[in-house]
Amino acid sequence: GITRRWYLSFQISNGHNTRTMSRNCVVQHYIHNPLLIENYKFDLRLYVLISKLDPLEAYLCKEGLARFCTQKYEKPNTKNLGKSYMHLTNYSLNKYSSDFVRSEEESEGSKRTVTSVMKTLEMLGHDTDKIWASIKDIVFKTLICIAPLTKVEQLNMDNFKATNTQHFHLLGFDILLDDDLNPFLLEINGFPSMRTDSEVYDSMMHKTTIPSPVDEKVKKTAVKGALHILFKHKVDDSYCPVVGPEISEDRKPYLIFEDCRNLFTLFLKKSSLRKGSMLGSSGFRSFVRSCRVLHIIQGVTNADLDLLYINIVQQSDQSSQKCLSFLSFYRLLLTLAVKKFPEESRYQALKQFIDLCFANFAESSK
């Protein structure tokens, strides 16, 4: 399933009294129509290299792992809902199953290579080029969203200020395909395992560690290709670019998050207004004053803006610190933008509002 975090307000009633509660919640959406191979559910572990953060550059490895369930899939019902080996693709779970098949060949067993799975899908008549294009789109959109957050956090990390070092990160993207070949991002692993062995368990659950040909091939390909990009500055056949300095016109709207980040860090960098990587109330008031927010939105008062600040802080993970994180600042900007431009799309409203903020800031700084 797909997991998201939401801040929810809901009511609880015992039939006599009703009370409203607000808290962070985990919301999951179950993919009811997963793509199956040999009647088994599976997911894909793909490797994404972030070679640069500013400007953002990232590459997707064309090889990866396909992790299969160890019981044939049936649509969930009250009788099989508890059968984890049927519904959950996690290798860390399925390796304990007595039906786990150790893979000697990359196209067989409970763990296979992504390239072998793509060949199987091609033989079944599926358009694998379309699948790869959709996966690259997910990776692009995900990185564009998380890059501004990471850049904000860099402000607190002195080691990133060194000019003679190169920083990179190899991420693990877990993807599930449905039977319409639509990819869904299950999760991102910040530190994917690079082990090339497998754990084998007997009936008494005694563990033996043996080499895994599939893991070795996939992970050597991922690491070798990543090092080739980092040190030789060339992309070999094992990787393809997903984010680079050149952004196509149809993807430029996603850079709105970078615009928000630039505005946020503009005030965050003022040491007297900064609380770590979050903006305090004085920093917020400086933003309101320097960007002439009261002039942009007629009829809004300082009291209205203070109340908005308080409400958004209370709904964030940093509510105890009474500060605006980058995500909270984004929510605040979006709220103000929609108020200023109610007839525009959310993107156009936010874009126009940020442009006005930068223009007013430049004018007030003269």
Tab-separated table of C-alpha atoms in Angstrom:
chain	number	residue	atom	x	y	z
A	1	GLY	CA	0.000	0.000	0.000
A	2	ILE	CA	0.893	3.665	-0.288
A	3	THR	CA	1.600	5.460	2.995
A	4	ARG	CA	1.164	9.174	3.570
A	5	ARG	CA	1.260	11.382	6.663
A	6	TRP	CA	-1.599	13.805	7.151
A	7	TYR	CA	-2.624	16.242	9.833
A	8	LEU	CA	-6.284	15.382	10.452
A	9	SER	CA	-9.086	16.798	12.495
A	10	PHE	CA	-11.795	14.297	13.380
A	11	GLN	CA	-14.636	13.835	15.815
A	12	ILE	CA	-15.035	11.037	18.373
A	13	SER	CA	-18.431	10.313	19.847
A	14	ASN	CA	-19.570	7.810	22.474
A	15	GLY	CA	-23.228	8.497	21.762
A	16	HIS	CA	-23.506	11.162	24.434
A	17	ASN	CA	-20.503	13.427	24.111
A	18	THR	CA	-18.565	14.448	21.008
A	19	ARG	CA	-15.082	15.884	20.977
A	20	THR	CA	-12.813	17.033	18.176
A	21	MET	CA	-9.246	15.780	18.013
A	22	SER	CA	-6.382	16.880	15.767
A	23	ARG	CA	-3.181	14.935	15.329
A	24	ASN	CA	-0.684	13.570	12.827
A	25	CYS	CA	-1.914	10.338	11.290
A	26	VAL	CA	-0.586	7.679	8.946
A	27	VAL	CA	-2.966	7.072	6.047
A	28	GLN	CA	-2.522	4.026	3.826
A	29	HIS	CA	-4.021	3.246	0.455
A	30	TYR	CA	-4.039	-0.406	-0.625
A	31	ILE	CA	-3.314	-1.085	-4.311
A	32	HIS	CA	-6.085	-3.563	-5.036
A	33	ASN	CA	-4.956	-4.538	-8.552
A	34	PRO	CA	-1.202	-5.252	-8.429
A	35	LEU	CA	0.562	-6.532	-11.523
A	36	LEU	CA	1.307	-10.231	-11.104
A	37	ILE	CA	3.931	-12.514	-12.586
A	38	GLU	CA	3.188	-16.224	-12.320
A	39	ASN	CA	0.352	-15.151	-9.996
A	40	TYR	CA	2.776	-13.646	-7.497
A	41	LYS	CA	2.776	-10.038	-6.304
A	42	PHE	CA	6.133	-8.251	-6.499
A	43	ASP	CA	7.787	-4.860	-6.164
A	44	LEU	CA	10.906	-3.248	-7.638
A	45	ARG	CA	13.885	-1.903	-5.691
A	46	LEU	CA	15.533	0.689	-7.925
A	47	TYR	CA	18.646	2.725	-7.194
A	48	VAL	CA	18.807	6.497	-7.689
A	49	LEU	CA	22.064	8.420	-7.486
A	50	ILE	CA	21.971	12.079	-6.439
A	51	SER	CA	25.344	13.312	-7.678
A	52	LYS	CA	24.722	17.021	-7.010
A	53	LEU	CA	22.196	18.902	-4.945
A	54	ASP	CA	22.652	22.468	-6.110
A	55	PRO	CA	22.044	22.386	-9.005
A	56	LEU	CA	20.189	19.100	-8.643
A	57	GLU	CA	21.481	16.205	-10.722
A	58	ALA	CA	20.248	12.622	-10.374
A	59	TYR	CA	20.428	9.342	-12.257
A	60	LEU	CA	18.339	6.163	-12.255
A	61	CYS	CA	20.034	2.770	-12.429
A	62	LYS	CA	18.509	0.564	-15.120
A	63	GLU	CA	19.148	-2.526	-13.027
A	64	GLY	CA	17.530	-3.361	-9.727
A	65	LEU	CA	15.854	-6.063	-7.665
A	66	ALA	CA	12.395	-7.531	-8.105
A	67	ARG	CA	11.205	-8.912	-4.752
A	68	PHE	CA	8.394	-11.473	-4.941
A	69	CYS	CA	5.868	-12.657	-2.424
A	70	THR	CA	6.100	-16.335	-1.571
A	71	GLN	CA	2.386	-17.176	-1.717
A	72	LYS	CA	0.240	-16.767	-4.818
A	73	TYR	CA	-1.888	-13.662	-4.758
A	74	GLU	CA	-5.597	-13.544	-4.017
A	75	LYS	CA	-7.642	-10.402	-3.655
A	76	PRO	CA	-7.801	-9.494	0.034
A	77	ASN	CA	-10.754	-10.718	2.048
A	78	THR	CA	-11.472	-11.452	5.677
A	79	LYS	CA	-9.948	-14.936	5.374
A	80	ASN	CA	-6.602	-14.110	3.735
A	81	LEU	CA	-5.955	-10.595	5.009
A	82	GLY	CA	-3.500	-11.893	7.584
A	83	LYS	CA	-1.402	-13.829	5.057
A	84	SER	CA	1.634	-11.588	4.990
A	85	TYR	CA	3.551	-13.740	2.514
A	86	MET	CA	0.755	-13.149	0.006
A	87	HIS	CA	0.289	-9.396	0.353
A	88	LEU	CA	3.649	-7.992	1.501
A	89	THR	CA	6.588	-7.988	-0.913
A	90	ASN	CA	9.284	-7.187	1.671
A	91	TYR	CA	12.325	-9.445	1.294
A	92	SER	CA	13.021	-8.975	5.023
A	93	LEU	CA	9.710	-10.752	5.654
A	94	ASN	CA	9.517	-13.321	2.852
A	95	LYS	CA	13.001	-14.718	3.497
A	96	TYR	CA	11.490	-16.473	6.549
A	97	SER	CA	8.869	-18.245	4.438
A	98	SER	CA	9.292	-21.962	3.822
A	99	ASP	CA	8.230	-21.216	0.218
A	100	PHE	CA	11.046	-18.732	-0.397
A	101	VAL	CA	12.995	-19.826	-3.491
A	102	ARG	CA	16.644	-18.809	-3.558
A	103	SER	CA	17.522	-17.400	-6.967
A	104	GLU	CA	20.379	-19.090	-8.802
A	105	GLU	CA	19.293	-17.511	-12.102
A	106	GLU	CA	18.321	-13.858	-12.419
A	107	SER	CA	14.919	-14.694	-13.968
A	108	GLU	CA	13.842	-17.289	-11.405
A	109	GLY	CA	13.064	-17.496	-7.715
A	110	SER	CA	11.782	-15.068	-5.107
A	111	LYS	CA	14.342	-12.363	-5.900
A	112	ARG	CA	15.114	-11.508	-9.533
A	113	THR	CA	16.744	-8.756	-11.518
A	114	VAL	CA	14.627	-5.897	-12.845
A	115	THR	CA	15.977	-6.448	-16.364
A	116	SER	CA	14.761	-10.066	-16.335
A	117	VAL	CA	11.313	-8.943	-15.129
A	118	MET	CA	11.138	-6.349	-17.897
A	119	LYS	CA	11.986	-9.048	-20.451
A	120	THR	CA	9.174	-11.182	-19.020
A	121	LEU	CA	6.754	-8.259	-19.330
A	122	GLU	CA	7.857	-7.674	-22.913
A	123	MET	CA	7.129	-11.318	-23.709
A	124	LEU	CA	3.657	-10.809	-22.222
A	125	GLY	CA	3.103	-7.912	-24.636
A	126	HIS	CA	3.617	-5.005	-22.238
A	127	ASP	CA	5.291	-1.747	-23.244
A	128	THR	CA	8.333	-1.606	-20.959
A	129	ASP	CA	9.537	1.705	-22.422
A	130	LYS	CA	6.318	3.249	-21.132
A	131	ILE	CA	6.892	1.660	-17.722
A	132	TRP	CA	10.402	3.102	-17.501
A	133	ALA	CA	9.159	6.547	-18.580
A	134	SER	CA	6.516	6.491	-15.828
A	135	ILE	CA	9.063	5.392	-13.228
A	136	LYS	CA	11.473	8.159	-14.269
A	137	ASP	CA	8.607	10.639	-13.917
A	138	ILE	CA	7.950	9.477	-10.341
A	139	VAL	CA	11.647	9.772	-9.466
A	140	PHE	CA	11.849	13.263	-10.996
A	141	LYS	CA	8.794	14.575	-9.137
A	142	THR	CA	9.919	13.030	-5.853
A	143	LEU	CA	13.419	14.506	-5.997
A	144	ILE	CA	12.152	17.922	-7.058
A	145	CYS	CA	9.961	17.905	-3.940
A	146	ILE	CA	12.578	16.733	-1.434
A	147	ALA	CA	15.587	18.676	-2.771
A	148	PRO	CA	14.470	22.043	-1.317
A	149	LEU	CA	14.037	20.417	2.106
A	150	THR	CA	17.536	18.971	1.939
A	151	LYS	CA	19.025	22.284	0.847
A	152	VAL	CA	17.398	24.016	3.807
A	153	GLU	CA	18.856	21.439	6.198
A	154	GLN	CA	22.298	22.010	4.688
A	155	LEU	CA	22.349	25.438	6.288
A	156	ASN	CA	22.961	23.711	9.644
A	157	MET	CA	25.642	21.315	8.413
A	158	ASP	CA	29.116	22.813	8.463
A	159	ASN	CA	30.649	19.926	6.489
A	160	PHE	CA	28.599	20.933	3.442
A	161	LYS	CA	30.361	24.291	3.433
A	162	ALA	CA	33.683	22.702	2.484
A	163	THR	CA	34.561	23.614	-1.080
A	164	ASN	CA	36.886	20.691	-1.805
A	165	THR	CA	34.459	17.850	-1.158
A	166	GLN	CA	31.835	16.175	-3.316
A	167	HIS	CA	28.666	14.897	-1.701
A	168	PHE	CA	26.385	12.256	-3.153
A	169	HIS	CA	23.693	9.844	-2.062
A	170	LEU	CA	22.484	6.507	-3.419
A	171	LEU	CA	18.806	5.998	-2.607
A	172	GLY	CA	16.575	2.944	-2.869
A	173	PHE	CA	13.191	3.602	-4.510
A	174	ASP	CA	10.568	0.893	-3.978
A	175	ILE	CA	8.023	0.780	-6.802
A	176	LEU	CA	4.837	-1.270	-7.170
A	177	LEU	CA	3.142	-1.706	-10.561
A	178	ASP	CA	-0.599	-2.198	-10.935
A	179	ASP	CA	-2.161	-4.274	-13.706
A	180	ASP	CA	-2.512	-1.141	-15.855
A	181	LEU	CA	1.285	-0.733	-15.592
A	182	ASN	CA	0.968	2.395	-13.442
A	183	PRO	CA	3.904	2.675	-11.006
A	184	PHE	CA	3.345	3.644	-7.370
A	185	LEU	CA	6.076	4.820	-5.019
A	186	LEU	CA	5.905	2.694	-1.873
A	187	GLU	CA	8.817	4.237	-0.022
A	188	ILE	CA	12.344	5.584	-0.314
A	189	ASN	CA	15.157	3.897	1.580
A	190	GLY	CA	17.856	6.388	2.518
A	191	PHE	CA	20.412	3.642	3.155
A	192	PRO	CA	19.589	0.671	0.895
A	193	SER	CA	21.366	-2.566	1.706
A	194	MET	CA	24.421	-3.294	-0.426
A	195	ARG	CA	24.861	-6.827	0.887
A	196	THR	CA	25.534	-9.434	-1.792
A	197	ASP	CA	24.696	-12.484	0.284
A	198	SER	CA	21.450	-14.151	1.340
A	199	GLU	CA	20.211	-15.515	4.614
A	200	VAL	CA	18.869	-19.069	4.482
A	201	TYR	CA	16.791	-20.496	7.333
A	202	ASP	CA	16.095	-24.144	8.079
A	203	SER	CA	12.957	-25.540	9.736
A	204	MET	CA	14.399	-24.639	13.148
A	205	MET	CA	15.028	-21.038	11.951
A	206	HIS	CA	18.796	-21.494	12.113
A	207	LYS	CA	20.441	-18.977	9.807
A	208	THR	CA	23.104	-19.647	7.184
A	209	THR	CA	24.612	-16.918	5.022
A	210	ILE	CA	25.460	-17.808	1.423
A	211	PRO	CA	26.365	-15.780	-1.695
A	212	SER	CA	23.482	-14.348	-3.747
A	213	PRO	CA	24.269	-14.150	-7.490
A	214	VAL	CA	21.294	-11.833	-8.108
A	215	ASP	CA	22.242	-9.389	-5.328
A	216	GLU	CA	25.855	-9.416	-6.452
A	217	LYS	CA	25.025	-8.610	-10.082
A	218	VAL	CA	22.501	-5.877	-9.254
A	219	LYS	CA	24.476	-4.104	-6.550
A	220	LYS	CA	27.800	-4.252	-8.352
A	221	THR	CA	26.102	-2.688	-11.365
A	222	ALA	CA	24.548	0.040	-9.227
A	223	VAL	CA	27.775	0.893	-7.363
A	224	LYS	CA	30.091	0.646	-10.365
A	225	GLY	CA	27.846	2.861	-12.485
A	226	ALA	CA	27.495	5.395	-9.672
A	227	LEU	CA	31.266	5.639	-9.190
A	228	HIS	CA	31.694	6.046	-12.950
A	229	ILE	CA	29.386	9.077	-12.858
A	230	LEU	CA	30.967	10.587	-9.742
A	231	PHE	CA	34.637	10.245	-10.634
A	232	LYS	CA	34.747	9.983	-14.425
A	233	HIS	CA	31.792	12.352	-14.944
A	234	LYS	CA	30.364	10.055	-17.589
A	235	VAL	CA	27.123	8.082	-17.667
A	236	ASP	CA	27.523	4.481	-18.798
A	237	ASP	CA	24.784	2.142	-20.021
A	238	SER	CA	23.744	1.166	-16.489
A	239	TYR	CA	22.275	4.583	-15.605
A	240	CYS	CA	20.057	7.202	-17.229
A	241	PRO	CA	19.625	10.862	-16.173
A	242	VAL	CA	16.353	11.869	-14.491
A	243	VAL	CA	17.146	15.379	-13.234
A	244	GLY	CA	19.709	17.756	-14.680
A	245	PRO	CA	20.459	21.427	-15.287
A	246	GLU	CA	18.180	21.455	-18.317
A	247	ILE	CA	14.492	21.128	-17.417
A	248	SER	CA	11.881	20.651	-20.150
A	249	GLU	CA	9.098	23.222	-20.377
A	250	ASP	CA	6.397	20.785	-19.256
A	251	ARG	CA	8.329	20.116	-16.019
A	252	LYS	CA	9.263	23.681	-15.108
A	253	PRO	CA	6.122	24.199	-12.964
A	254	TYR	CA	7.610	21.736	-10.466
A	255	LEU	CA	10.408	24.240	-9.817
A	256	ILE	CA	7.891	26.253	-7.786
A	257	PHE	CA	9.182	24.357	-4.727
A	258	GLU	CA	12.640	25.768	-5.423
A	259	ASP	CA	11.167	29.271	-5.613
A	260	CYS	CA	9.564	28.708	-2.207
A	261	ARG	CA	12.880	27.504	-0.834
A	262	ASN	CA	14.711	30.581	-2.126
A	263	LEU	CA	12.191	32.853	-0.432
A	264	PHE	CA	12.348	30.857	2.801
A	265	THR	CA	16.162	30.840	3.005
A	266	LEU	CA	16.261	34.550	2.182
A	267	PHE	CA	14.943	35.220	5.686
A	268	LEU	CA	16.368	32.095	7.308
A	269	LYS	CA	19.944	33.192	6.587
A	270	LYS	CA	19.519	36.322	8.694
A	271	SER	CA	21.165	35.015	11.848
A	272	SER	CA	19.082	37.136	14.225
A	273	LEU	CA	15.879	35.607	12.800
A	274	ARG	CA	17.041	32.034	12.524
A	275	LYS	CA	16.234	29.069	14.735
A	276	GLY	CA	18.136	26.192	13.195
A	277	SER	CA	16.456	25.398	9.897
A	278	MET	CA	13.156	26.930	10.997
A	279	LEU	CA	11.779	30.449	10.907
A	280	GLY	CA	10.658	32.004	14.178
A	281	SER	CA	7.965	34.595	14.698
A	282	SER	CA	10.389	37.509	14.270
A	283	GLY	CA	11.579	36.044	10.985
A	284	PHE	CA	7.997	35.670	9.850
A	285	ARG	CA	7.242	39.307	10.673
A	286	SER	CA	10.345	40.341	8.737
A	287	PHE	CA	8.987	38.416	5.748
A	288	VAL	CA	5.604	40.164	6.089
A	289	ARG	CA	7.241	43.572	6.352
A	290	SER	CA	9.977	43.188	3.701
A	291	CYS	CA	7.677	41.572	1.124
A	292	ARG	CA	4.842	43.999	1.897
A	293	VAL	CA	2.319	41.206	2.325
A	294	LEU	CA	-0.290	43.621	3.715
A	295	HIS	CA	0.029	45.635	0.511
A	296	ILE	CA	-0.283	42.519	-1.683
A	297	ILE	CA	-3.468	41.276	0.009
A	298	GLN	CA	-5.831	44.137	0.677
A	299	GLY	CA	-7.933	43.852	3.826
A	300	VAL	CA	-5.557	41.486	5.670
A	301	THR	CA	-4.207	42.742	8.993
A	302	ASN	CA	-1.143	41.884	11.042
A	303	ALA	CA	-3.456	40.150	13.512
A	304	ASP	CA	-4.816	37.967	10.682
A	305	LEU	CA	-1.296	36.987	9.658
A	306	ASP	CA	-0.241	36.257	13.244
A	307	LEU	CA	-3.269	33.993	13.640
A	308	LEU	CA	-2.435	32.195	10.381
A	309	TYR	CA	1.149	31.717	11.598
A	310	ILE	CA	-0.080	30.227	14.883
A	311	ASN	CA	-2.563	27.872	13.196
A	312	ILE	CA	-0.039	26.514	10.700
A	313	VAL	CA	2.646	26.047	13.365
A	314	GLN	CA	0.165	24.148	15.560
A	315	GLN	CA	-0.600	21.773	12.686
A	316	SER	CA	3.059	20.986	12.005
A	317	ASP	CA	5.516	18.470	13.421
A	318	GLN	CA	7.437	21.381	14.943
A	319	SER	CA	4.491	22.764	16.912
A	320	SER	CA	6.384	22.389	20.199
A	321	GLN	CA	9.114	24.699	18.898
A	322	LYS	CA	6.618	27.333	17.713
A	323	CYS	CA	8.521	27.865	14.474
A	324	LEU	CA	7.887	27.509	10.748
A	325	SER	CA	9.616	24.626	8.999
A	326	PHE	CA	10.053	24.874	5.238
A	327	LEU	CA	6.935	22.771	4.643
A	328	SER	CA	4.935	24.940	7.018
A	329	PHE	CA	6.208	28.049	5.249
A	330	TYR	CA	5.107	26.521	1.931
A	331	ARG	CA	1.622	25.925	3.341
A	332	LEU	CA	1.510	29.485	4.590
A	333	LEU	CA	2.532	30.869	1.189
A	334	LEU	CA	-0.063	28.726	-0.561
A	335	THR	CA	-2.805	29.911	1.813
A	336	LEU	CA	-1.920	33.546	1.164
A	337	ALA	CA	-1.582	33.004	-2.582
A	338	VAL	CA	-5.021	31.442	-2.912
A	339	LYS	CA	-6.483	34.300	-0.898
A	340	LYS	CA	-4.841	36.824	-3.235
A	341	PHE	CA	-5.676	34.997	-6.476
A	342	PRO	CA	-8.821	32.919	-5.781
A	343	GLU	CA	-9.676	32.471	-9.466
A	344	GLU	CA	-6.269	31.104	-10.450
A	345	SER	CA	-5.015	27.523	-10.209
A	346	ARG	CA	-3.007	26.781	-7.076
A	347	TYR	CA	0.216	26.770	-9.093
A	348	GLN	CA	-0.476	30.050	-10.878
A	349	ALA	CA	-1.602	31.697	-7.643
A	350	LEU	CA	1.529	30.587	-5.815
A	351	LYS	CA	3.815	31.567	-8.702
A	352	GLN	CA	2.338	35.059	-8.966
A	353	PHE	CA	2.377	35.575	-5.197
A	354	ILE	CA	6.052	34.559	-4.893
A	355	ASP	CA	6.991	36.838	-7.808
A	356	LEU	CA	5.283	39.737	-6.007
A	357	CYS	CA	7.134	38.895	-2.786
A	358	PHE	CA	10.531	38.943	-4.510
A	359	ALA	CA	9.698	42.163	-6.357
A	360	ASN	CA	8.583	43.879	-3.146
A	361	PHE	CA	11.629	42.595	-1.264
A	362	ALA	CA	13.953	44.001	-3.939
A	363	GLU	CA	12.141	47.325	-3.801
A	364	SER	CA	12.229	47.527	0.000
A	365	SER	CA	15.930	46.667	0.054
A	366	LYS	CA	16.946	49.667	-2.031
